[in-house]
CSV table of C-alpha atoms and ligand atoms in Angstrom, one decimal:
chain,number,residue,atom,x,y,z
A,2,MET,CA,194.4,-33.0,161.1
A,3,THR,CA,194.8,-30.7,163.1
A,4,PHE,CA,195.2,-29.8,167.0
A,5,GLN,CA,194.8,-33.7,168.2
A,6,ALA,CA,196.5,-33.0,171.2
A,7,ARG,CA,194.9,-34.2,174.6
A,8,HIS,CA,196.3,-31.1,176.5
A,9,LEU,CA,197.5,-27.5,176.1
A,10,LEU,CA,200.5,-27.7,178.2
A,11,GLY,CA,202.3,-25.4,176.3
A,12,ILE,CA,203.1,-23.3,172.6
A,13,GLU,CA,206.2,-26.0,172.3
A,14,HIS,CA,204.0,-28.3,170.9
A,15,LEU,CA,201.4,-27.4,168.6
A,16,SER,CA,202.1,-26.4,165.3
A,17,GLN,CA,201.5,-23.8,162.5
A,18,SER,CA,198.4,-24.7,161.8
A,19,ASP,CA,197.4,-25.9,165.3
A,20,ILE,CA,197.6,-22.0,165.8
A,21,ARG,CA,195.7,-21.5,162.8
A,22,ALA,CA,193.0,-23.9,164.1
A,23,VAL,CA,192.7,-22.0,167.7
A,24,LEU,CA,192.8,-18.6,166.2
A,25,ASP,CA,190.0,-18.9,163.7
A,26,LEU,CA,187.9,-20.8,165.9
A,27,ALA,CA,188.6,-18.0,168.6
A,28,GLU,CA,187.7,-15.6,165.9
A,29,SER,CA,184.1,-16.8,165.9
A,30,TYR,CA,183.7,-16.6,169.8
A,31,VAL,CA,184.8,-13.2,169.9
A,32,ASP,CA,181.6,-12.4,168.0
A,33,LEU,CA,179.4,-14.2,170.3
A,34,ASN,CA,181.1,-12.9,172.8
A,35,ARG,CA,180.0,-9.2,171.8
A,36,ARG,CA,176.3,-10.5,171.6
A,37,THR,CA,173.9,-9.8,174.8
A,38,VAL,CA,173.3,-13.8,174.9
A,39,LYS,CA,176.6,-15.3,174.9
A,40,LYS,CA,176.0,-18.8,175.3
A,41,THR,CA,177.1,-22.0,173.6
A,42,ASP,CA,176.6,-25.6,174.2
A,43,ALA,CA,180.3,-27.0,173.1
A,44,LEU,CA,180.9,-28.2,176.8
A,45,ALA,CA,177.4,-28.8,178.5
A,46,GLY,CA,177.6,-31.4,181.0
A,47,MET,CA,180.9,-31.2,181.7
A,48,THR,CA,183.2,-30.0,184.6
A,49,GLN,CA,186.0,-27.6,184.8
A,50,ILE,CA,188.2,-26.6,187.4
A,51,ASN,CA,190.4,-24.1,187.8
A,52,MET,CA,193.4,-24.9,190.4
A,53,PHE,CA,195.2,-21.3,190.8
A,54,PHE,CA,198.1,-21.9,193.0
A,55,GLU,CA,199.0,-18.3,192.4
A,56,ASN,CA,197.4,-15.6,192.5
A,57,SER,CA,195.8,-14.1,189.2
A,58,THR,CA,193.1,-11.7,188.3
A,59,ARG,CA,192.4,-11.5,184.5
A,60,THR,CA,193.3,-15.4,183.6
A,61,GLN,CA,191.7,-16.8,186.6
A,62,SER,CA,188.5,-14.6,185.7
A,63,SER,CA,188.9,-15.2,182.1
A,64,PHE,CA,188.9,-19.0,181.9
A,65,GLU,CA,185.9,-19.1,184.3
A,66,LEU,CA,183.7,-16.9,182.1
A,67,ALA,CA,185.0,-19.1,178.9
A,68,GLY,CA,183.7,-22.3,180.6
A,69,LYS,CA,180.8,-20.6,181.2
A,70,ARG,CA,180.2,-19.4,178.3
A,71,LEU,CA,180.5,-22.9,176.6
A,72,GLY,CA,178.3,-24.5,179.2
A,73,ALA,CA,180.2,-26.0,181.6
A,74,ASP,CA,180.1,-26.4,185.3
A,75,VAL,CA,182.7,-24.8,186.4
A,76,LEU,CA,184.4,-24.8,189.9
A,77,ASN,CA,187.0,-22.4,191.2
A,78,MET,CA,189.3,-24.1,194.0
A,79,ALA,CA,190.8,-21.3,196.3
A,80,MET,CA,194.3,-23.1,196.5
A,81,GLN,CA,195.2,-21.0,199.3
A,82,ASN,CA,193.1,-22.6,201.6
A,83,SER,CA,193.8,-25.8,200.3
A,84,SER,CA,195.5,-29.1,201.5
A,85,VAL,CA,198.6,-28.3,199.8
A,86,LYS,CA,199.0,-26.0,202.7
A,87,LYS,CA,198.9,-28.8,204.8
A,88,GLY,CA,201.4,-30.5,203.1
A,89,GLU,CA,199.4,-32.6,200.5
A,90,THR,CA,201.9,-33.3,197.4
A,91,LEU,CA,200.7,-31.7,194.3
A,92,ILE,CA,200.1,-35.2,192.7
A,93,ASP,CA,198.0,-36.0,195.9
A,94,THR,CA,195.9,-33.2,195.0
A,95,ALA,CA,196.0,-34.4,191.2
A,96,LEU,CA,194.9,-37.6,192.2
A,97,THR,CA,192.1,-36.4,194.7
A,98,LEU,CA,190.3,-34.1,192.0
A,99,ASN,CA,190.8,-36.7,189.3
A,100,ALA,CA,188.3,-39.0,190.8
A,101,MET,CA,185.5,-36.6,190.9
A,102,HIS,CA,186.1,-37.3,186.7
A,103,PRO,CA,186.6,-33.4,185.6
A,104,ASP,CA,186.8,-32.8,182.3
A,105,LEU,CA,188.8,-29.4,182.0
A,106,LEU,CA,191.5,-28.8,183.9
A,107,VAL,CA,193.1,-25.1,184.3
A,108,VAL,CA,196.4,-25.2,186.4
A,109,ARG,CA,198.1,-22.3,187.2
A,110,HIS,CA,201.8,-22.9,189.3
A,111,PRO,CA,204.8,-20.9,190.4
A,112,ASN,CA,207.2,-24.0,189.5
A,113,SER,CA,208.2,-24.8,185.5
A,114,GLY,CA,206.8,-28.4,184.7
A,115,ALA,CA,204.5,-28.6,187.8
A,116,VAL,CA,201.7,-28.8,185.0
A,117,ASP,CA,203.0,-31.0,182.6
A,118,LEU,CA,203.9,-33.2,185.7
A,119,LEU,CA,200.3,-33.1,186.9
A,120,ALA,CA,199.2,-33.8,183.4
A,121,GLN,CA,200.6,-36.8,183.4
A,122,LYS,CA,198.5,-38.1,186.3
A,123,VAL,CA,195.1,-37.5,185.9
A,124,GLU,CA,192.8,-38.4,182.6
A,125,CYS,CA,191.0,-35.3,181.7
A,126,ALA,CA,192.0,-32.4,179.5
A,127,VAL,CA,195.0,-29.8,181.1
A,128,LEU,CA,195.4,-26.4,180.5
A,129,ASN,CA,198.5,-24.5,181.3
A,130,ALA,CA,197.6,-21.2,183.0
A,131,GLY,CA,201.5,-20.8,183.6
A,132,ASP,CA,203.9,-22.5,185.1
A,133,GLY,CA,207.0,-20.7,186.8
A,134,ARG,CA,209.1,-19.2,184.4
A,135,HIS,CA,208.2,-21.9,181.4
A,136,GLU,CA,204.9,-21.4,179.7
A,137,HIS,CA,201.6,-19.7,179.3
A,138,PRO,CA,200.6,-20.5,176.3
A,139,THR,CA,197.5,-19.2,176.3
A,140,GLN,CA,198.6,-15.6,177.0
A,141,ALA,CA,200.9,-16.3,173.5
A,142,LEU,CA,197.6,-17.6,171.7
A,143,LEU,CA,195.6,-14.4,172.4
A,144,ASP,CA,198.6,-11.6,171.6
A,145,ALA,CA,198.5,-13.8,168.7
A,146,LEU,CA,194.9,-13.1,168.0
A,147,THR,CA,195.4,-9.6,169.0
A,148,ILE,CA,198.4,-9.1,166.0
A,149,ARG,CA,196.2,-10.8,163.5
A,150,ARG,CA,193.4,-8.5,164.2
A,151,GLU,CA,195.4,-5.4,164.1
A,152,LYS,CA,197.9,-6.2,161.2
A,153,GLY,CA,195.7,-8.1,159.2
A,154,ARG,CA,198.4,-11.0,159.6
A,155,ILE,CA,200.1,-13.1,162.1
A,156,GLN,CA,203.8,-13.2,159.7
A,157,ARG,CA,207.0,-11.7,158.6
A,158,LEU,CA,205.9,-8.9,161.1
A,159,THR,CA,209.2,-7.3,163.3
A,160,VAL,CA,207.8,-7.9,167.4
A,161,ALA,CA,209.7,-6.3,169.6
A,162,ILE,CA,209.4,-8.3,173.1
A,163,CYS,CA,210.9,-6.1,175.6
A,164,GLY,CA,211.9,-5.9,179.7
A,165,ASP,CA,212.1,-8.6,182.0
A,166,ILE,CA,212.6,-11.9,179.5
A,167,ALA,CA,214.7,-13.5,182.5
A,168,HIS,CA,211.3,-14.4,184.6
A,169,SER,CA,208.7,-14.2,182.3
A,170,ARG,CA,206.9,-17.3,180.7
A,171,VAL,CA,204.7,-14.7,178.7
A,172,ALA,CA,208.0,-13.7,176.3
A,173,ARG,CA,209.2,-17.6,176.3
A,174,SER,CA,205.7,-19.0,174.6
A,175,ASN,CA,205.3,-15.5,172.6
A,176,MET,CA,208.9,-15.7,171.0
A,177,LEU,CA,207.6,-19.7,170.0
A,178,LEU,CA,204.7,-19.1,168.8
A,179,LEU,CA,206.3,-15.7,167.0
A,180,GLY,CA,208.9,-18.0,165.6
A,181,LYS,CA,206.6,-21.1,164.4
A,182,MET,CA,204.9,-18.0,162.5
A,183,GLU,CA,208.3,-16.9,160.6
A,184,ASN,CA,208.1,-13.5,162.2
A,185,ARG,CA,211.2,-11.5,163.2
A,186,VAL,CA,211.3,-11.6,167.5
A,187,ARG,CA,213.9,-8.9,169.1
A,188,LEU,CA,214.5,-9.4,172.9
A,189,VAL,CA,214.8,-6.0,174.3
A,190,GLY,CA,216.5,-5.7,177.7
A,191,PRO,CA,219.2,-5.1,180.3
A,192,PRO,CA,221.4,-8.2,179.7
A,193,THR,CA,220.8,-8.9,183.8
A,194,LEU,CA,217.0,-9.9,182.8
A,195,MET,CA,217.9,-11.8,179.8
A,196,PRO,CA,217.6,-15.8,180.1
A,197,PRO,CA,220.5,-17.8,180.1
A,198,GLY,CA,221.4,-19.3,176.8
A,199,VAL,CA,219.5,-16.5,174.5
A,200,ASP,CA,222.0,-16.7,171.9
A,201,GLN,CA,220.8,-20.3,170.9
A,202,LEU,CA,216.6,-18.6,171.1
A,203,GLY,CA,217.0,-17.6,167.4
A,204,VAL,CA,216.4,-14.3,167.9
A,205,GLU,CA,217.8,-11.3,168.0
A,206,VAL,CA,219.2,-9.6,171.6
A,207,CYS,CA,219.5,-5.8,172.0
A,208,ASP,CA,219.8,-3.8,175.6
A,209,ASP,CA,219.2,-0.5,174.1
A,210,MET,CA,215.2,0.4,173.7
A,211,ARG,CA,216.3,3.0,170.7
A,212,THR,CA,217.7,0.7,168.2
A,213,GLY,CA,215.1,-2.7,169.5
A,214,LEU,CA,212.4,-0.6,168.9
A,215,GLN,CA,213.4,0.6,165.4
A,216,ASP,CA,211.1,-0.4,162.5
A,217,ALA,CA,209.1,-2.8,164.8
A,218,ASP,CA,205.5,-3.2,164.0
A,219,VAL,CA,204.6,-5.0,168.0
A,220,VAL,CA,206.1,-3.5,170.8
A,221,MET,CA,205.4,-6.1,173.8
A,222,MET,CA,206.2,-4.7,176.9
A,223,LEU,CA,206.3,-6.7,180.3
A,224,ARG,CA,206.1,-6.6,183.9
A,225,LEU,CA,209.3,-6.4,185.8
A,226,GLN,CA,208.7,-9.8,187.8
A,227,LYS,CA,210.0,-8.9,191.0
A,228,GLU,CA,208.2,-12.1,192.7
A,229,ARG,CA,210.5,-14.0,191.1
A,230,MET,CA,214.1,-12.3,191.5
A,231,ASP,CA,216.1,-13.0,194.5
A,232,GLY,CA,218.9,-9.8,194.3
A,233,GLY,CA,219.3,-6.8,192.6
A,234,PHE,CA,218.2,-7.2,189.0
A,235,ILE,CA,218.0,-3.6,188.2
A,236,PRO,CA,219.7,-0.5,189.7
A,237,SER,CA,216.6,0.7,190.9
A,238,GLU,CA,212.4,1.6,189.5
A,239,ARG,CA,213.4,5.8,188.2
A,240,GLU,CA,216.6,4.3,186.5
A,241,TYR,CA,214.6,1.0,184.9
A,242,PHE,CA,212.1,3.4,183.1
A,243,HIS,CA,214.4,6.0,181.9
A,244,ARG,CA,216.5,3.0,180.0
A,245,TYR,CA,213.7,0.5,179.6
A,246,GLY,CA,210.5,2.0,180.1
A,247,LEU,CA,208.2,2.5,176.9
A,248,ASP,CA,207.2,6.4,176.6
A,249,ALA,CA,206.3,8.7,173.5
A,250,GLU,CA,210.3,9.5,172.8
A,251,LYS,CA,211.1,5.9,172.9
A,252,LEU,CA,208.0,4.6,170.9
A,253,ALA,CA,209.0,7.1,168.1
A,254,PHE,CA,211.8,4.5,167.1
A,255,ALA,CA,209.1,1.7,166.1
A,256,LYS,CA,206.8,2.2,162.7
A,257,PRO,CA,204.4,5.0,162.7
A,258,ASP,CA,201.5,2.7,163.2
A,259,ALA,CA,203.4,0.1,165.4
A,260,ILE,CA,201.0,-1.0,168.6
A,261,VAL,CA,201.4,-1.3,171.9
A,262,MET,CA,200.8,-4.6,174.3
A,263,HIS,CA,201.2,-5.9,177.5
A,264,PRO,CA,199.5,-8.9,179.1
A,265,GLY,CA,198.6,-7.1,182.7
A,266,PRO,CA,199.4,-6.7,185.4
A,267,MET,CA,201.0,-3.4,184.9
A,268,ASN,CA,203.0,-1.1,186.6
A,269,ARG,CA,202.7,2.1,185.5
A,270,GLY,CA,206.1,4.1,185.7
A,271,VAL,CA,208.4,1.4,185.8
A,272,GLU,CA,208.0,-0.6,182.3
A,273,ILE,CA,205.5,1.8,180.7
A,274,ASP,CA,204.1,4.9,180.5
A,275,GLY,CA,200.2,5.6,182.2
A,276,THR,CA,199.5,7.9,178.9
A,277,ILE,CA,201.0,5.5,176.1
A,278,ALA,CA,199.0,2.5,178.1
A,279,ASP,CA,195.7,4.8,177.9
A,280,ASP,CA,196.4,5.9,174.1
A,281,ILE,CA,193.3,4.2,172.5
A,282,ASN,CA,195.4,4.9,168.9
A,283,ARG,CA,198.3,2.6,169.7
A,284,SER,CA,197.7,0.3,172.9
A,285,VAL,CA,196.1,-2.9,172.5
A,286,ILE,CA,196.1,-3.7,175.7
A,287,GLN,CA,192.0,-3.8,176.6
A,288,GLU,CA,192.0,-5.8,173.1
A,289,GLN,CA,194.2,-8.6,174.6
A,290,VAL,CA,192.2,-9.3,177.1
A,291,GLU,CA,188.8,-9.2,174.8
A,292,MET,CA,190.7,-11.6,172.9
A,293,GLY,CA,191.9,-13.7,176.1
A,294,VAL,CA,188.4,-14.6,176.7
A,295,ALA,CA,187.6,-16.0,173.2
A,296,VAL,CA,191.0,-17.3,172.7
A,297,ARG,CA,190.6,-19.2,176.0
A,298,MET,CA,186.9,-20.6,174.7
A,299,ALA,CA,188.5,-21.9,171.3
A,300,CYS,CA,191.3,-24.3,173.3
A,301,MET,CA,188.8,-25.3,175.4
A,302,ASP,CA,186.1,-26.2,172.7
A,303,LEU,CA,189.4,-28.0,170.9
A,304,LEU,CA,190.5,-30.0,173.9
A,305,ALA,CA,186.6,-31.3,174.4
A,306,ARG,CA,186.0,-32.3,170.9
A,307,ASN,CA,189.0,-34.4,171.1
A,308,LEU,CA,188.0,-35.9,174.1
A,309,ARG,CA,184.6,-36.7,173.2
A,310,ARG,CA,186.0,-38.5,170.5
A,311,GLU,CA,188.9,-40.4,172.5
A,312,ARG,CA,186.1,-41.5,174.6
A,313,GLY,CA,183.8,-42.5,172.0
A,314,ARG,CA,186.7,-44.7,170.6
A,315,ALA,CA,187.1,-46.5,174.0
A,316,LEU,CA,183.4,-46.8,174.1
A,317,SER,CA,183.1,-48.0,170.3
A,318,ASP,CA,186.3,-50.2,171.6
A,319,GLY,CA,183.9,-51.5,174.3
A,320,ASP,CA,186.8,-51.3,176.5
A,321,TYR,CA,185.1,-48.0,178.1
A,322,VAL,CA,182.4,-47.5,181.2
B,7,LIG,C1,201.4,-12.9,183.0
B,7,LIG,C2,201.6,-13.6,184.1
B,7,LIG,O1,200.9,-14.4,184.9
B,7,LIG,O2,202.9,-14.7,183.8
B,7,LIG,N1,200.2,-12.1,183.5
B,7,LIG,C3,198.6,-12.8,182.7
B,7,LIG,O3,199.0,-13.8,182.8
B,7,LIG,N2,198.3,-11.6,182.7
B,7,LIG,C4,201.9,-12.0,183.4
B,7,LIG,C5,202.8,-11.3,184.6
B,7,LIG,O4,202.1,-11.6,185.3
B,7,LIG,O5,203.4,-10.2,184.9
């Protein structure tokens, strides 16, 4: 049986067939989302709470839309004004929310591991919407769906992940997913922006864009995560763009049909040239956003099925009220 998990905390815990199950179900939600009436009742009667301890535009709105289209009651907690600011611990917040009987909790937190910790304290399904520099599983899944639709497969591809790898949960989750699906992964960026122990990750590492992009099917650009930098990781943005920013000249080293991806938000002229980002023949950045809603619907649908099964079992065992 695939996708039996209670939570979606990271790609780390998923098998190849779990990943396929999410992508296949997401395909049907891509179709639904293109219709005029975009509703199902997969989460009818269920409560979804979004807790974002970090600012987010696309991920939070994507989870909110996904929940609403599946028929859930969706609550966005404004964490900026929350009791956390008054000194309440994450665990107390979790226990308070737990007492309101949510079914799905979507959490983004600046600290790596915070979402896993929270998941241990609550009875509902928890989805990690990004924790520190650790994981961002729905981003890797939506990237995989985008790649599969563009390239017709999600195996045996050469994927160059470029830029600020060290601070990026997107890079980590993507590395794990692409590795599990048997792709060739190349990390491209300055040595100062590579994570510690990069040689043990089973990926190729390259500090030059031209060699790094050679024959790539997919070029995935990352934002410079300045909010996670405490010092001089790059000489200047101008110099960074010159050496590592994606422009037409560097992209020419990739395969002629290579696609360009970016999780957003983008710094035009820092990690990517605006013309490349807007080139509808190469850039799939808007498709990534579209796939995001479908993938999140698929993840929440699968977790809700597991919750129902688990509660049904408890009910028939007579120990659930
Ligand atoms: C990413 C994130 O928050 O990790 N953004 C996103 O979810 N779309 C990447 C980033 O912030 O650069």
